[in-house]
Coordinates of C-alpha atoms in Angstrom, one line a residue:
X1 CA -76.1 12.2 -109.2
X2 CA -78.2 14.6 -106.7
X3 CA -77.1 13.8 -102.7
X4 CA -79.5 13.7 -100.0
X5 CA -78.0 15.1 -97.1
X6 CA -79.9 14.0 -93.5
X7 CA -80.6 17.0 -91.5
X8 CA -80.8 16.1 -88.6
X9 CA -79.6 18.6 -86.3
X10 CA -81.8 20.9 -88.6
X11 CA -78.6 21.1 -91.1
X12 CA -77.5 20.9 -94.8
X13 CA -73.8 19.8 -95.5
X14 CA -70.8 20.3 -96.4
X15 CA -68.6 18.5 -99.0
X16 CA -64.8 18.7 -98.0
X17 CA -61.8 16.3 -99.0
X18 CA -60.1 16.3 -96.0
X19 CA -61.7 16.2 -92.2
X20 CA -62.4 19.3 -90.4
X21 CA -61.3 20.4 -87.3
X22 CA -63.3 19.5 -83.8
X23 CA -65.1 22.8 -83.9
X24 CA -66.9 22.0 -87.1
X25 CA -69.9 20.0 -87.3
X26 CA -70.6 17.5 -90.4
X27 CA -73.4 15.5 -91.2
X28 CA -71.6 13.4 -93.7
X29 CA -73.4 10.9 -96.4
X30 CA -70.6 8.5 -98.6
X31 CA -71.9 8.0 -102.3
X32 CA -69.7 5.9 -104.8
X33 CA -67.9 9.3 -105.8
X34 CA -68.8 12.1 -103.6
X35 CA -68.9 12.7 -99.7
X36 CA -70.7 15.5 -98.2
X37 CA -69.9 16.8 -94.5
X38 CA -71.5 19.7 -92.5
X39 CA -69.1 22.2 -90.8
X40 CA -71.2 23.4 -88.5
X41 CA -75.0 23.2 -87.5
X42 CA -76.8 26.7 -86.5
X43 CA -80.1 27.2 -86.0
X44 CA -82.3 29.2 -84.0
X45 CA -85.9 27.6 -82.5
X46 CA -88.9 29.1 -80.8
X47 CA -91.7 27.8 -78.7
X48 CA -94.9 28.6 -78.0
X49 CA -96.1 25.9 -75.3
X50 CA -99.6 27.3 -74.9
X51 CA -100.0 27.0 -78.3
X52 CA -97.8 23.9 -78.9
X53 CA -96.4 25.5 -81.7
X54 CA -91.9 25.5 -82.9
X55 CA -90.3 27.1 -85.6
X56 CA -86.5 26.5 -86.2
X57 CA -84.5 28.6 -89.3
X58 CA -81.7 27.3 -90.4
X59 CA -79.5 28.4 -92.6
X60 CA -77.5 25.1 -94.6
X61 CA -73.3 26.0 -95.4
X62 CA -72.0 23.4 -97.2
X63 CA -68.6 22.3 -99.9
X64 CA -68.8 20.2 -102.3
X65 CA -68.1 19.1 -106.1
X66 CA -71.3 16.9 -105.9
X67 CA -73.5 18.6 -109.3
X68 CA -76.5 19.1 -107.2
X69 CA -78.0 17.4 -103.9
X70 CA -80.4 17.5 -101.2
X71 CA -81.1 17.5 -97.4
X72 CA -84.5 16.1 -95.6
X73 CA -85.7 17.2 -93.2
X74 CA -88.2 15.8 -90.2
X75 CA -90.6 17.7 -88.1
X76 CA -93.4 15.8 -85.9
X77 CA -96.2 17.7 -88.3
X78 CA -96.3 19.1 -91.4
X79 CA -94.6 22.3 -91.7
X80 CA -95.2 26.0 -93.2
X81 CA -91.9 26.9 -94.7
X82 CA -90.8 30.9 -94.7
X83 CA -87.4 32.5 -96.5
X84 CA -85.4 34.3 -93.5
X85 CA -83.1 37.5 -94.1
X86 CA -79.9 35.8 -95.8
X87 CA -77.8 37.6 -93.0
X88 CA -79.7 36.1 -90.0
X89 CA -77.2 34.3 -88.1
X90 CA -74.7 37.2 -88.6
X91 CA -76.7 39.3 -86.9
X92 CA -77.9 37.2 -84.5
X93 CA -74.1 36.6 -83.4
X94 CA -73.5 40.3 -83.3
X95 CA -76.7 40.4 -81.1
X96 CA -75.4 38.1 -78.5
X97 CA -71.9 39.2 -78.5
X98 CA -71.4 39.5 -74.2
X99 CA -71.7 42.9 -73.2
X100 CA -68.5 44.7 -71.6
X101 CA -68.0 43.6 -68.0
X102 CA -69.3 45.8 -64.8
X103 CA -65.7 46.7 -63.6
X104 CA -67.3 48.2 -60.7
X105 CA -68.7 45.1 -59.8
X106 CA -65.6 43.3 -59.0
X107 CA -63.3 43.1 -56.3
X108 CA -60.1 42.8 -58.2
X109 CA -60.2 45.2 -61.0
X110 CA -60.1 42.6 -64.0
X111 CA -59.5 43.8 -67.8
X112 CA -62.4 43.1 -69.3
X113 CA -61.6 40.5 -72.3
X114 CA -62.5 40.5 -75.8
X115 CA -65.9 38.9 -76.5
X116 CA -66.1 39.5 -80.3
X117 CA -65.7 37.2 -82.8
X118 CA -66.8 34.5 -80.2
X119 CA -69.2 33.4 -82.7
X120 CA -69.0 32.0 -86.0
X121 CA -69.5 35.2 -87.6
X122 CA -73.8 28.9 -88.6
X123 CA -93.3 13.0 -108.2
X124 CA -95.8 13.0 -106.2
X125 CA -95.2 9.7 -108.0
X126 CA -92.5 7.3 -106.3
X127 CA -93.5 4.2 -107.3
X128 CA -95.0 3.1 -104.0
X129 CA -98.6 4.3 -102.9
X130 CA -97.1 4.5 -99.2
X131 CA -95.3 7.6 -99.7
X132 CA -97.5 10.6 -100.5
X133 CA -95.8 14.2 -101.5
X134 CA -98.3 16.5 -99.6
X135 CA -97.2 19.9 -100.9
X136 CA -94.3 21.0 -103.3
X137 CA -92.7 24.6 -103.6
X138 CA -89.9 26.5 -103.4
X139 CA -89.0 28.6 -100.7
X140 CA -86.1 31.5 -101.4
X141 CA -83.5 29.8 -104.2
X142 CA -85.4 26.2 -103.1
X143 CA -87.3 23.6 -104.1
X144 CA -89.1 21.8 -101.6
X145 CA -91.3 18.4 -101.3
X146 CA -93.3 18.0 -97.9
X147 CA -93.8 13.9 -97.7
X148 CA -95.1 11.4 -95.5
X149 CA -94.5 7.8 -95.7
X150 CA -95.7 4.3 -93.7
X151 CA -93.0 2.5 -94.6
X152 CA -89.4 2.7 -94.5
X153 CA -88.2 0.7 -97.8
X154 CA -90.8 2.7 -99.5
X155 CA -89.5 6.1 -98.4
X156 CA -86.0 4.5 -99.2
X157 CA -87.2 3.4 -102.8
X158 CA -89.2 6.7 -103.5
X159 CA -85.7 8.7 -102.5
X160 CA -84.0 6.4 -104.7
X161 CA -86.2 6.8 -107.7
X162 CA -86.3 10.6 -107.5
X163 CA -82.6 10.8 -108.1
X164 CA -81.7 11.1 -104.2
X165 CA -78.6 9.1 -103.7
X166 CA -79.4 8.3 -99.7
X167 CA -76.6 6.3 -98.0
X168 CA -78.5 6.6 -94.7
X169 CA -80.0 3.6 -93.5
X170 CA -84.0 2.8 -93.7
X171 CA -83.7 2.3 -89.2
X172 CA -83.3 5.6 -89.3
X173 CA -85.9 6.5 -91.9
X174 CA -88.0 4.0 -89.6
X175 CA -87.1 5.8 -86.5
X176 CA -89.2 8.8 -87.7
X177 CA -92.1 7.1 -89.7
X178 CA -92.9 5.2 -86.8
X179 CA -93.2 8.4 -84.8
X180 CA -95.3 9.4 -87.9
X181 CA -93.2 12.3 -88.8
X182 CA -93.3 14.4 -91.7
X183 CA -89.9 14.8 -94.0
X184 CA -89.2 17.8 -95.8
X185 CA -87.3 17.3 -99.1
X186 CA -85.2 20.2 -100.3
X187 CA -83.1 20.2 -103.1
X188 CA -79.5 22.3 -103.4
X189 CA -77.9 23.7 -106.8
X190 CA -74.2 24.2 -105.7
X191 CA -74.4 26.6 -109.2
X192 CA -75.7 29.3 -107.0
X193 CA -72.4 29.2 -104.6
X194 CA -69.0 30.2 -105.0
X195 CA -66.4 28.0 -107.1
X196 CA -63.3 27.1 -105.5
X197 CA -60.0 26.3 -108.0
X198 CA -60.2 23.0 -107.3
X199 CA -64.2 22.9 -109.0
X200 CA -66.0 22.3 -105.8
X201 CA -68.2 24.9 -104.3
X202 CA -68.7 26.7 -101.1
X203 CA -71.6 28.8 -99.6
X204 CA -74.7 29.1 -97.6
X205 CA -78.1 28.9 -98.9
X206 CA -81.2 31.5 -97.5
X207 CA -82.2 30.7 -94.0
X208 CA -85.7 28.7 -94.1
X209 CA -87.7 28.4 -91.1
X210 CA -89.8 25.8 -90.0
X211 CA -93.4 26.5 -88.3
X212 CA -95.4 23.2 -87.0
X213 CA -97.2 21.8 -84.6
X214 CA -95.1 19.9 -81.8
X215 CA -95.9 18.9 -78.0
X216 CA -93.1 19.7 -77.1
X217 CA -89.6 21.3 -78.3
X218 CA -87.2 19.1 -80.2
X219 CA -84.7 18.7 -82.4
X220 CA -84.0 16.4 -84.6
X221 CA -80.7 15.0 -83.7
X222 CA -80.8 11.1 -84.5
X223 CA -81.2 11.2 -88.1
X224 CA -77.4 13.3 -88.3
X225 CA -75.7 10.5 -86.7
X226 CA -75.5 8.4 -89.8
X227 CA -73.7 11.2 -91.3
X228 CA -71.4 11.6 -88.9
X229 CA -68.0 10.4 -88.6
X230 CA -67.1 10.5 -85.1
X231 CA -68.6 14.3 -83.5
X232 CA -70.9 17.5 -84.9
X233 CA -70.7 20.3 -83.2
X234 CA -74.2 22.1 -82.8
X235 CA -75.0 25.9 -81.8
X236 CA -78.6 26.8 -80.7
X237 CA -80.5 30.1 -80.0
X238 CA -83.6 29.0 -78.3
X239 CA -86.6 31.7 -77.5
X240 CA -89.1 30.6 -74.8
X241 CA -90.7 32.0 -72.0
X242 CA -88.2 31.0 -69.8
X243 CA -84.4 29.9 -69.8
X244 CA -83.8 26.6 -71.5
X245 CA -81.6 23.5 -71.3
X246 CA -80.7 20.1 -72.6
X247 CA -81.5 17.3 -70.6
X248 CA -79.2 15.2 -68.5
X249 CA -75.5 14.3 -69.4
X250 CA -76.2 17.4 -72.3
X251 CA -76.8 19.9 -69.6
X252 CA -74.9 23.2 -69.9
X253 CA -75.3 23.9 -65.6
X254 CA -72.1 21.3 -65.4
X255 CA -69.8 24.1 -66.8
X256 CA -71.9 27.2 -66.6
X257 CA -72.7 26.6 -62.7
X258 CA -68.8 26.4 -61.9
X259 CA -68.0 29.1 -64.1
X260 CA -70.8 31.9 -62.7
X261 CA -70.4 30.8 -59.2
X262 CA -66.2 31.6 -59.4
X263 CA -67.5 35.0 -61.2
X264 CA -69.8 35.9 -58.2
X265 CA -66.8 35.0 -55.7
X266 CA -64.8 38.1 -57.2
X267 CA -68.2 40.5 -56.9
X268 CA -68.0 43.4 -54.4
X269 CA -71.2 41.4 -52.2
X270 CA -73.4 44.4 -52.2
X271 CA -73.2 44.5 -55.6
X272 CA -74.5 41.5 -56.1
X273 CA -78.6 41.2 -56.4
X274 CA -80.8 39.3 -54.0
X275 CA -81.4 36.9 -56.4
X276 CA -78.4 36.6 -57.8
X277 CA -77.2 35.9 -54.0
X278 CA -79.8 33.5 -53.0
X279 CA -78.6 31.5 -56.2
X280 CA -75.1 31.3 -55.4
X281 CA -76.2 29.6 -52.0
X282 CA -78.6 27.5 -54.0
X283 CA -75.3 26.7 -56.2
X284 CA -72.3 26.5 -54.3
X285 CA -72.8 23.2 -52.7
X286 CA -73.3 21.4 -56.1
X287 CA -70.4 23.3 -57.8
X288 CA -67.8 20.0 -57.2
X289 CA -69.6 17.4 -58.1
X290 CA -70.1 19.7 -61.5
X291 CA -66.5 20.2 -61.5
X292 CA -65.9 15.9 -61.4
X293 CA -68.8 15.5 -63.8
X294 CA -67.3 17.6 -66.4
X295 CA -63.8 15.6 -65.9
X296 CA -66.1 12.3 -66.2
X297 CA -67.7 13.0 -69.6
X298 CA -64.6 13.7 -71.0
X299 CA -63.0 10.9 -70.0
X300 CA -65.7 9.3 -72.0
X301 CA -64.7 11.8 -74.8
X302 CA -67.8 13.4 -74.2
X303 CA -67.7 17.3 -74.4
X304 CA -70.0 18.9 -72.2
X305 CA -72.4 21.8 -73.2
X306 CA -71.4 25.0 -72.8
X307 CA -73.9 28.6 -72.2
X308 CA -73.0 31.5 -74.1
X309 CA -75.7 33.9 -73.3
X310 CA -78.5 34.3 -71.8
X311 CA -81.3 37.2 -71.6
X312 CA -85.1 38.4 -71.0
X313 CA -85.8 40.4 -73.9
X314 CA -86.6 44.2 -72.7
X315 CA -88.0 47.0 -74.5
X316 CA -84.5 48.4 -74.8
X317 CA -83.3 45.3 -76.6
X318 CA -86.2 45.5 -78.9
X319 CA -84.8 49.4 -79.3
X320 CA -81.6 48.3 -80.3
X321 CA -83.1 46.4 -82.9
X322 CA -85.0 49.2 -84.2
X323 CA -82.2 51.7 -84.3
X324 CA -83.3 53.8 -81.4
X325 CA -81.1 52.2 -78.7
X326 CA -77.0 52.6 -78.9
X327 CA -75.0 49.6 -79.2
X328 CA -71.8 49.1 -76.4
X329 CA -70.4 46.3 -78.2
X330 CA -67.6 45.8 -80.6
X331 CA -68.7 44.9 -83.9
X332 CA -68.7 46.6 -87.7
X333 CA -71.1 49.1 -88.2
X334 CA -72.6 48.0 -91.2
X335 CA -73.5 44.9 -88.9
X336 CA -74.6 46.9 -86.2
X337 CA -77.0 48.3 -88.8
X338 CA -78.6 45.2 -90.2
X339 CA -79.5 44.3 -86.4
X340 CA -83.1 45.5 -87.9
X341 CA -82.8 42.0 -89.6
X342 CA -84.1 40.4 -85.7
X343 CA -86.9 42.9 -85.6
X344 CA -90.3 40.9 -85.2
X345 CA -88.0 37.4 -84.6
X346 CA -86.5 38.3 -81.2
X347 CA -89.4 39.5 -79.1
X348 CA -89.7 41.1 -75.8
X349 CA -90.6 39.2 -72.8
X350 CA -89.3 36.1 -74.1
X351 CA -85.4 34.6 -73.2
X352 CA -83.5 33.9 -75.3
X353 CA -80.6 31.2 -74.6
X354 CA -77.4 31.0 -76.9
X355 CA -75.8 27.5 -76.0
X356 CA -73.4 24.8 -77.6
X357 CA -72.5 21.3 -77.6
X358 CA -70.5 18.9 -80.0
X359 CA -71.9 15.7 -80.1
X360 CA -69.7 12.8 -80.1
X361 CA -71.3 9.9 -82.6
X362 CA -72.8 7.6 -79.8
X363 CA -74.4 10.6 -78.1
X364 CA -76.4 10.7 -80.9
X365 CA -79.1 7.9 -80.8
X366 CA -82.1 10.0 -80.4
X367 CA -83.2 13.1 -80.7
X368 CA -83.0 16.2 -78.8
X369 CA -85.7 17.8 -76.1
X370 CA -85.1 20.9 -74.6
X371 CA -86.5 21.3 -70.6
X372 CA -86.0 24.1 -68.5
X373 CA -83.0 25.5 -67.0
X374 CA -82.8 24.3 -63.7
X375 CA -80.3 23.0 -60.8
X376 CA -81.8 20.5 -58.6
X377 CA -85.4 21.5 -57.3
X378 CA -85.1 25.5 -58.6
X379 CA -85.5 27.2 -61.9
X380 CA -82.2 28.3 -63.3
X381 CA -83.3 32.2 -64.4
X382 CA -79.7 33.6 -64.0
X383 CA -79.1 36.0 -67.1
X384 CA -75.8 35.9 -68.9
X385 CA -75.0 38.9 -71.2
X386 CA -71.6 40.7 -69.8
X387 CA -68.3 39.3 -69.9
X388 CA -67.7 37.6 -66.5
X389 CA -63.8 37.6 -64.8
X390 CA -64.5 34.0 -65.5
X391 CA -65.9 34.2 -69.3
X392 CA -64.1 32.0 -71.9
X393 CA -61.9 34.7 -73.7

C-alpha cells in the first residue's frame, strides 16, 4: 500500500518503530499497518519580494518498512520543480558553521568553544472532474503530479483511488483548496535507500526545489500537524534582502536578544561598532521582559526559536564558494571542497538567516510567514557568524 506523507513543513518522513527524541522532527501519518514519522525538517527558502517570487529545496530523510509511499506538497501557485546537489544541506551546514571568536574583542579572554557539528551534518483521471493533474514528471529519482482541486472529498477520493493511503483529514485538505493552493504529489521508492536488518529502510532522497509565485514568504506548516504526535522540530535557511524572522510568540529576538546583548557586555567598548553600540542601547531595556517571555512559553511547553547565524553575503563569501577564499573553520576537507555545491544558490548581497524552532502540535494551526527581523520600532540587522562568549556550545 503506497503512503502519502503531508509535507507540510516542506518535509517527507520518516518511518520508525519507536519515538524519536525532542530534537527530531516527524510528520507522522498511521495506516492499518505502517506509521511514517519525520526526524527532522530542513529546508532552505528564498525571496524575491519585487518579483514576488519563493523557492524552497528540500531534501526528504525518512525510515520505513512501508513498500513505497508518497509526500504532497502545497505551494500558493503552481510550481517549477528543479533536482539540487544531493549534498546540499551538508554543505550548507559546513557554510554556516560560526566562525572562531574575536579574542581580542573581549574583556575576559574566553576560550573560544567548538562550533562544529552544531548542525545536523536536514491519472490525470481520479474519478472526480474537480481534481485536475496539471503537469506530471519526474524530478531527480522522482515522480511527481502537480494537482489542483475545488473540493476536499474529491482531493480525498482522487488520493485514495491513486493508491495514496492518506490518514490526514479532508479540513486540512480544505484548509489549502480554499486558499486555492496547488499540491504537489511526489512519490518515494524506499528500494533506492539503504536496508536496515530489521527490513525497513533509511535514507534521503535528492534535494527538489520549489520555484512559484507567492505574495509573500511562507511555509507551509498546518498541513504537518496532522502528522505529528506532539512536537517537529524545523531548521530554516532563509535568503532575502534583509534579516528575517518568525512572527510573534515564534520570534527568535526572545533568546537571541538576551544572548547577544550578555556577549556585547564582555566586549572591550571600543571594539565594539557604532551600530553594533547604538543597538545594544536600542536592546538593553527589552532584554528582561525577553528573559520572562522565554520562561512563559515554556511553561506552556512551548520552545522558543532560536538564531544560529546570520550574514550579508560579501564577495569574499561568494570566494569561498569558488575556491579562491580560505576557509577558518573546522570541518573535513572533502566538505570544505564541495562548498562549490552553494555556488549560484547563496548569492551576494542577500542575508542569509539560519534559525530553528520545534513546534509543539497546538502551535501548529496555520501556516508559517516570515517578516523582518526586528525589535520594537527598528530593523534587527545585527550579523551573527563568530562564536560569541555567550554562543550555545
Amino acid at each position: 500500500m503506497r503512503r502519502l506523507l503531508a509535507f507540510s513543513a516542506l518535509f517527507s518522513a520518516a518511518l520508525v518503530a519507536v519515538p524519536r527524541p525532542a530534537d527530531s522532527a516527524c510528520c507522522y501519518f498511521a495506516a492499518k499497518d505502517k506509521d511514517i514519522l519525520q526526524p527532522a525538517q530542513k529546508a532552505f527558502l528564498t525571496w524575491d519580494e519585487a518579483e514576488k517570487v519563493e523557492t524552497f529545496t528540500v531534501q526528504p530523510k525518512f525510515e520505513g518498512n512501508a513498500v513505497d509511499f508518497g509526500m504532497v506538497i502545497p505551494t500558493p501557485a503552481r510550481p517549477k520543480l528543479d533536482e539540487m546537489p544531493r549534498e546540499f544541506f551538508k554543505e550548507f551546514a559546513v557554510f554556516t558553521i560560526l566562525e572562531p571568536m574575536d579574542i581580542s574583542k573581549y574583556k575576559n579572554r574566553l576560550y573560544p568553544r567548538n562550533a562544529a557539528g552544531g548542525d545536523e551534518s536536514l491519472k490525470a483521471g481520479g474519478k472526480k472532474p474537480t481534481v485536475k493533474v496539471l503537469e506530471a514528471g519526474v524530478v531527480g529519482s522522482l515522480d511527481y503530479k502537480i494537482i489542483q482541486a475545488s473540493k476536499a472529498d474529491d482531493l480525498y477520493e482522487w488520493l485514495k483511488d491513486n493508491k495514496y493511503s492518506y490518514s490526514g483529514d479532508e479540513a486540512t485538505l480544505d484548509f489549502y483548496i480554499k486558499k486555492a493552493w496547488f499540491f504537489t504529489v511526489m512519490k518515494i521508492d524506499p528500494m533506492q535507500m539503504k536496508k536496515k536488518k530489521d527490513g525497513s529502510y533509511e535514507g534521503e532522497v535528492t534535494p527538489t526545489r520549489f520555484t512559484f509565485a507567492s505574495d509573500k514568504l511562507v511555509y507551509p506548516l498546518k498541513i504537518t500537524q496532522i502528522s505529528v504526535k506532539d512536537k517537529t522540530e524545523a531548521l530554516f535557511y532563509v535568503q532575502a534582502a534583509h534579516k528575517v524572522d518568525l512572527p510573534g510568540d515564534f520570534s527568535y529576538e526572545f533568546t537571541w536578544t538576551p544572548m547577544w546583548s550578555q556577549a556585547a557586555g564582555f566586549a572591550v567598548p571600543e571594539k565594539l561598532t557604532k551600530d553594533e553600540s547604538e543597538w545594544l542601547k536600542h536592546v538593553q531595556p527589552k532584554v528582561q521582559d525577553d528573559l520572562k517571555k522565554v520562561n512563559d512559553l515554556r511553561g506552556k511547553k512551548h520552545e522558543p526559536a532560536t538564531l544560529e547565524w546570520a550574514k550579508k553575503i560579501t564577495e569574499k563569501d561568494v570566494g569561498l564558494l569558488e575556491g579562491k577564499e580560505t576557509y577558518n573553520r573546522e570541518a573535513p576537507k572533502e566538505d570544505v571542497e564541495k562548498l562549490k555545491l552553494l555556488k549560484g544558490h547563496v548569492k551576494k548581497g542577500q542575508f542569509v538567516t539560519k534559525l530553528r524552532k520545534v513546534f509543539a502540535k497546538d502551535e501548529m494551526s496555520d501556516d508559517l510567514e516570515f517578516v523582518r527581523a526586528r525589535v520594537g520600532d527598528k530593523a534587527d540587522d545585527i550579523e551573527y557568524y563568530s562564536i560569541l562568549p555567550t554562543s550555545p556550545p
